[in-house]
Short mmCIF file of C-alpha atoms in Angstrom, two decimals:
data_model
loop_
_atom_site.label_atom_id
_atom_site.label_comp_id
_atom_site.label_asym_id
_atom_site.label_seq_id
_atom_site.Cartn_x
_atom_site.Cartn_y
_atom_site.Cartn_z
CA MET A 1 121.33 156.35 63.67
CA GLU A 2 123.65 158.62 65.56
CA GLN A 3 127.01 157.38 66.70
CA SER A 4 128.41 157.30 70.21
CA THR A 5 131.82 157.90 71.74
CA SER A 6 131.31 155.04 74.20
CA PRO A 7 134.67 154.58 75.98
CA ARG A 8 134.14 150.82 75.98
CA GLY A 9 133.51 150.80 72.22
CA LEU A 10 136.59 152.93 71.54
CA VAL A 11 138.83 150.68 73.64
CA GLN A 12 137.41 147.55 72.01
CA ALA A 13 137.93 148.91 68.47
CA ALA A 14 141.51 149.94 69.25
CA THR A 15 142.29 146.61 70.91
CA ALA A 16 140.76 144.59 68.08
CA MET A 17 142.80 146.33 65.39
CA THR A 18 145.95 146.11 67.51
CA LEU A 19 145.45 142.36 67.81
CA VAL A 20 144.84 142.04 64.07
CA GLY A 21 148.09 143.91 63.47
CA THR A 22 150.02 141.16 65.26
CA LEU A 23 148.89 138.74 62.55
CA THR A 24 151.74 139.65 60.18
CA ALA A 25 154.56 138.84 62.56
CA VAL A 26 152.92 135.77 64.12
CA SER A 27 152.12 134.38 60.66
CA ALA A 28 155.86 133.79 60.20
CA ALA A 29 155.42 130.76 62.47
CA ILE A 30 153.05 129.13 59.95
CA ALA A 31 154.65 130.41 56.74
CA ARG A 32 155.45 126.86 55.53
CA TYR A 33 151.96 125.49 56.20
CA PRO A 34 149.53 125.27 53.21
CA VAL A 35 147.94 128.71 53.27
CA TYR A 36 144.30 128.01 52.41
CA GLY A 37 144.11 124.79 54.40
CA GLY A 38 145.62 126.58 57.37
CA GLN A 39 143.09 129.41 57.17
CA ALA A 40 140.24 126.88 56.83
CA VAL A 41 141.43 125.11 59.99
CA ARG A 42 141.79 128.45 61.76
CA TYR A 43 138.22 129.52 61.04
CA ALA A 44 136.78 126.05 61.70
CA VAL A 45 138.30 125.85 65.20
CA ALA A 46 137.31 129.47 65.93
CA ALA A 47 133.74 128.75 64.81
CA VAL A 48 133.52 125.76 67.17
CA ILE A 49 134.74 127.87 70.11
CA LEU A 50 132.33 130.69 69.29
CA LEU A 51 129.37 128.32 68.84
CA VAL A 52 130.11 126.71 72.21
CA VAL A 53 130.18 130.16 73.81
CA ALA A 54 126.89 131.04 72.10
CA ARG A 55 125.27 127.82 73.33
CA LEU A 56 126.45 128.38 76.90
CA SER A 57 125.04 131.90 76.69
CA GLU A 58 121.67 130.52 75.56
CA ARG A 59 121.54 127.99 78.38
CA SER A 60 122.41 130.58 81.02
CA ARG A 61 119.74 133.02 79.80
CA GLY A 62 116.99 130.60 78.79
CA PRO A 63 115.65 129.32 75.44
CA ARG A 64 113.99 132.66 74.62
CA THR A 65 117.44 134.12 73.78
CA ARG A 66 117.95 131.71 70.85
CA ARG A 67 117.96 133.41 67.42
CA ARG A 68 117.27 131.41 64.23
CA LEU A 69 118.71 132.88 61.04
CA ARG A 70 116.23 134.34 58.57
CA LEU A 71 116.74 134.06 54.81
CA ARG A 72 118.12 137.60 54.54
CA GLU A 73 120.49 136.93 57.44
CA TRP A 74 121.73 133.72 55.81
CA ALA A 75 122.46 135.74 52.68
CA LEU A 76 124.33 138.42 54.64
CA VAL A 77 126.38 135.87 56.60
CA THR A 78 127.31 134.06 53.39
CA ALA A 79 128.29 137.31 51.69
CA LEU A 80 130.28 138.37 54.76
CA ALA A 81 132.17 135.07 54.83
CA ALA A 82 132.78 135.08 51.06
CA THR A 83 134.12 138.64 50.95
CA GLY A 84 135.34 139.73 54.38
CA LEU A 85 136.95 136.42 55.34
CA ALA A 86 137.56 133.97 52.47
CA GLY A 87 137.79 136.58 49.70
CA PHE A 88 140.04 138.83 51.77
CA ASN A 89 142.47 135.96 52.44
CA VAL A 90 142.53 134.87 48.79
CA CYS A 91 143.26 138.42 47.62
CA ILE A 92 146.03 138.86 50.19
CA VAL A 93 147.71 135.53 49.38
CA GLU A 94 147.41 135.79 45.62
CA GLY A 95 148.25 139.50 45.68
CA THR A 96 151.69 138.84 47.15
CA ARG A 97 152.52 136.87 43.99
CA TYR A 98 152.24 140.06 41.93
CA THR A 99 153.12 142.91 44.27
CA THR A 100 154.70 143.68 47.62
CA PRO A 101 152.94 143.32 50.98
CA ALA A 102 153.58 147.05 51.42
CA MET A 103 151.53 147.85 48.33
CA ILE A 104 148.63 145.72 49.58
CA GLY A 105 148.86 147.29 53.02
CA THR A 106 148.86 150.77 51.51
CA VAL A 107 145.69 150.11 49.49
CA VAL A 108 143.92 148.45 52.41
CA GLY A 109 144.96 151.47 54.48
CA ALA A 110 142.19 153.40 52.70
CA VAL A 111 139.60 151.55 54.82
CA PRO A 112 139.18 154.38 57.38
CA VAL A 113 138.40 156.92 54.64
CA LEU A 114 135.86 154.70 52.90
CA LEU A 115 134.12 153.69 56.15
CA ALA A 116 133.95 157.34 57.24
CA VAL A 117 132.07 158.15 54.03
CA ILE A 118 130.11 154.99 53.12
CA ALA A 119 128.91 153.86 56.56
CA PRO A 120 126.96 157.09 57.27
CA LEU A 121 125.49 157.12 53.75
CA LEU A 122 124.17 153.57 54.25
CA GLU A 123 122.46 154.82 57.41
CA ARG A 124 121.07 157.80 55.47
CA ARG A 125 123.03 160.44 57.32
CA ARG A 126 125.75 162.84 56.25
CA PRO A 127 129.39 161.85 56.81
CA ALA A 128 130.90 163.88 59.64
CA PRO A 129 133.51 166.26 58.12
CA ARG A 130 135.77 165.83 61.16
CA LEU A 131 135.75 162.05 60.73
CA VAL A 132 136.44 162.25 57.00
CA VAL A 133 139.46 164.53 57.54
CA ALA A 134 140.68 162.34 60.40
CA ALA A 135 140.26 159.22 58.25
CA VAL A 136 142.39 160.77 55.49
CA ILE A 137 145.15 161.46 58.02
CA VAL A 138 144.91 157.89 59.32
CA ALA A 139 145.06 156.47 55.77
CA LEU A 140 148.14 158.58 54.99
CA GLY A 141 149.75 157.28 58.17
CA ALA A 142 148.93 153.69 57.26
CA ALA A 143 150.38 154.24 53.78
CA ALA A 144 153.57 155.69 55.25
CA ALA A 145 153.89 152.83 57.73
CA ASN A 146 153.48 150.34 54.89
CA GLY A 147 156.21 152.02 52.86
CA LEU A 148 154.08 153.06 49.86
CA GLY A 149 154.94 149.84 48.01
CA GLY A 150 154.61 149.34 44.28
CA GLY A 151 153.63 146.51 41.96
CA SER A 152 151.84 145.30 38.84
CA VAL A 153 148.28 145.86 37.62
CA PRO A 154 147.13 142.36 38.75
CA GLY A 155 148.68 143.06 42.13
CA LEU A 156 146.82 146.37 42.39
CA LEU A 157 143.51 144.72 41.43
CA LEU A 158 143.99 142.03 44.06
CA ALA A 159 144.89 144.71 46.61
CA LEU A 160 141.64 146.49 45.74
CA GLY A 161 139.86 143.17 46.24
CA ALA A 162 141.41 142.93 49.71
CA LEU A 163 140.23 146.49 50.40
CA ALA A 164 136.69 145.55 49.36
CA GLY A 165 136.84 142.49 51.60
CA GLU A 166 138.00 144.55 54.57
CA MET A 167 135.12 146.97 53.99
CA ALA A 168 132.59 144.15 53.70
CA PHE A 169 133.85 142.64 56.96
CA SER A 170 132.37 145.63 58.79
CA LEU A 171 129.54 146.91 56.61
CA LEU A 172 127.84 143.53 56.07
CA ALA A 173 127.96 142.82 59.79
CA VAL A 174 126.18 146.04 60.81
CA PRO A 175 122.63 144.90 59.84
CA LEU A 176 123.22 141.50 61.52
CA LEU A 177 124.38 142.77 64.91
CA PRO A 178 121.11 144.16 66.36
CA ARG A 179 119.36 140.75 66.32
CA LEU A 180 122.21 138.22 66.39
CA GLY A 181 124.84 140.01 68.48
CA PRO A 182 128.64 139.86 68.05
CA ILE A 183 129.09 136.24 69.18
CA ARG A 184 126.74 134.72 66.63
CA VAL A 185 127.86 136.99 63.80
CA SER A 186 131.46 135.97 64.48
CA ALA A 187 130.60 132.27 64.78
CA TYR A 188 128.38 132.04 61.71
CA SER A 189 130.74 133.98 59.45
CA ALA A 190 133.76 131.89 60.53
CA ALA A 191 131.81 128.66 59.98
CA ALA A 192 130.64 129.77 56.54
CA ALA A 193 134.16 130.79 55.47
CA THR A 194 135.65 127.38 56.33
CA PRO A 195 134.34 125.36 53.32
CA MET A 196 135.08 128.28 50.99
CA LEU A 197 138.75 128.34 51.99
CA LEU A 198 138.99 124.55 52.07
CA GLY A 199 137.60 124.38 48.53
CA THR A 200 140.11 126.97 47.35
CA GLY A 201 142.88 125.00 49.04
CA LEU A 202 141.85 121.79 47.29
CA LEU A 203 142.02 123.57 43.93
CA VAL A 204 145.44 125.11 44.67
CA ASP A 205 147.19 122.44 46.77
CA GLY A 206 145.18 119.28 46.09
CA THR A 207 145.53 116.59 48.73
CA ALA A 208 148.31 118.60 50.41
CA VAL A 209 145.76 121.19 51.55
CA VAL A 210 146.23 120.17 55.21
CA ARG A 211 148.84 118.25 57.19
CA VAL A 212 149.82 117.68 60.80
CA PRO A 213 151.39 120.95 62.07
CA THR A 214 154.73 121.17 63.84
CA ALA A 215 154.88 122.34 67.44
CA GLY A 216 155.75 125.88 66.32
CA GLU A 217 152.94 125.91 63.76
CA LEU A 218 150.49 124.62 66.35
CA ALA A 219 151.42 127.46 68.70
CA GLY A 220 151.03 129.97 65.86
CA PHE A 221 147.60 128.60 64.92
CA ALA A 222 146.49 128.63 68.57
CA TYR A 223 147.33 132.34 68.79
CA LEU A 224 145.58 133.12 65.49
CA VAL A 225 142.46 131.21 66.53
CA VAL A 226 142.05 132.43 70.11
CA VAL A 227 143.45 135.97 69.91
CA VAL A 228 143.29 137.19 66.30
CA THR A 229 140.04 135.45 65.31
CA VAL A 230 137.83 134.78 68.36
CA GLY A 231 139.03 137.71 70.46
CA ALA A 232 139.42 140.36 67.74
CA PHE A 233 136.13 139.41 66.01
CA LEU A 234 134.13 139.73 69.23
CA LEU A 235 135.79 143.00 70.20
CA TRP A 236 135.38 144.53 66.73
CA TYR A 237 131.77 143.55 66.19
CA ASP A 238 130.77 144.69 69.67
CA ALA A 239 132.58 147.99 69.01
CA LEU A 240 130.66 148.47 65.75
CA GLY A 241 127.42 148.22 67.70
CA ARG A 242 128.58 150.83 70.21
CA ILE A 243 130.37 153.52 68.17
CA GLY A 244 129.45 152.88 64.52
CA ALA A 245 131.50 151.69 61.55
CA ASP A 246 132.67 155.18 60.52
CA ARG A 247 134.19 156.01 63.91
CA ALA A 248 135.49 152.48 64.53
CA GLY A 249 137.11 152.51 61.09
CA LEU A 250 139.65 155.06 62.29
CA PHE A 251 141.31 152.33 64.35
CA ALA A 252 142.06 150.25 61.25
CA GLY A 253 145.08 152.52 60.89
CA LEU A 254 146.54 150.83 63.96
CA ILE A 255 147.10 147.58 62.04
CA PRO A 256 150.44 148.50 60.38
CA VAL A 257 151.58 150.22 63.59
CA SER A 258 150.82 147.11 65.63
CA ALA A 259 152.54 144.95 63.01
CA ALA A 260 155.71 147.03 63.29
CA VAL A 261 155.68 146.93 67.09
CA THR A 262 155.07 143.17 67.16
CA THR A 263 157.91 142.61 64.71
CA MET A 264 160.22 144.58 67.00
CA VAL A 265 159.05 142.81 70.18
CA LEU A 266 159.63 139.40 68.59
CA GLY A 267 163.12 140.47 67.54
CA LEU A 268 162.33 140.23 63.83
CA GLY A 269 163.34 143.81 63.01
CA THR A 270 163.25 147.44 64.10
CA PRO A 271 160.75 150.12 62.99
CA SER A 272 161.92 152.30 60.11
CA ALA A 273 161.59 156.08 59.92
CA ALA A 274 158.57 155.60 57.63
CA GLU A 275 156.87 153.32 60.16
CA LEU A 276 157.48 155.78 62.99
CA THR A 277 156.15 158.64 60.86
CA GLY A 278 153.13 156.57 59.94
CA ALA A 279 152.46 155.74 63.59
CA LEU A 280 152.55 159.44 64.47
CA LEU A 281 150.10 160.30 61.67
CA VAL A 282 147.74 157.49 62.69
CA GLY A 283 147.77 158.73 66.27
CA CYS A 284 147.04 162.30 65.17
CA GLY A 285 144.23 161.14 62.88
CA VAL A 286 142.55 159.01 65.54
CA ALA A 287 142.82 161.82 68.09
CA ALA A 288 141.32 164.29 65.61
CA GLY A 289 138.46 161.95 64.78
CA LEU A 290 137.58 161.25 68.40
CA GLY A 291 137.71 164.90 69.39
CA GLY A 292 134.23 165.67 68.10
CA PRO A 293 131.09 166.25 70.22
CA ARG A 294 129.78 163.25 72.16
CA ARG A 295 126.47 161.69 71.13
CA SER A 296 124.53 159.37 73.34
CA ALA A 297 122.84 156.94 70.94
CA PRO A 298 124.92 154.03 69.61
CA ALA A 299 125.05 153.38 65.87
CA VAL A 300 123.72 149.82 66.23
CA ALA A 301 121.87 148.53 69.27
CA VAL A 302 123.42 145.26 70.45
CA PRO A 303 120.84 143.26 72.41
CA PRO A 304 121.88 142.77 76.05
CA ASP A 305 120.71 139.14 75.99
CA GLN A 306 123.48 138.46 73.45
CA GLU A 307 126.23 139.41 75.92
CA PRO A 308 127.18 136.64 78.34
CA ALA A 309 129.13 137.89 81.34
CA GLY A 310 132.87 137.66 80.92
CA VAL A 311 132.76 137.11 77.12
CA THR A 312 131.42 140.07 75.17
CA GLY A 313 133.67 143.08 75.47
CA ALA A 314 136.65 140.98 76.47
CA PRO A 315 138.26 138.60 74.10
CA CYS A 316 139.11 138.41 68.96
CA PRO A 317 140.09 139.91 61.15
#
């Protein structure tokens, strides 16, 4: 299908990736909490919130809006949770044992390029040359902002795993959105990822997989659940349905920029020359990619009966 330059979709994609970028700085508040147990709790609470929102939506619009998962949809949701959520987190956490966060960020920064090429091919259309060039510029900016880190072969492989997970987070959701809508896709994937992360935590940390959080950790988890998970997921998946994965992927370059800004706002550091250069490149790339001709049809039709007033399109990886 053709893609659209829907202003709402563009704003939602930019906002979602900006919120995800705050994850790095805010995660400092929960750095001492068991990683996998913490992520399992995060997704479990987010899933409950999203399922409540979905149920309220069903009640307000009548029983005919309810969507039962088909076998293929169950498979897609499971794959999405295993790769885009649980797998992504495992690769990020384990990758930092072998390489620098900058190296992982640099590899994951290739997401815009890959989405600009792969997403159209999956829809049986040619990648837009303008978007491909713009995505390369955005990826270079993300690499610069991340400092072009280095590391070992295991670290590189885990970084590539994180890249694959980030790709799957968008591409596996695209076929689910037309029938389920962004709320249910977000809720089901978060719920499915919870036991996967909890199981990993039990293997790594044993009985210490979860504990009672401190006040600071509780505040950090609340932000991650409400803003970075519920809000960003809803915004991102709704944006995919409006502007397509290839065009939305350009905004993934905002993650390192947002991380740098958040770090500065929280008084944890000041942006380096590389980060400022990267931010400039990302801005140029996004502007170049969005400067193409407008097209009216959205890449994925999101059913209107999946959008309760005041939820979809306003708040979340």
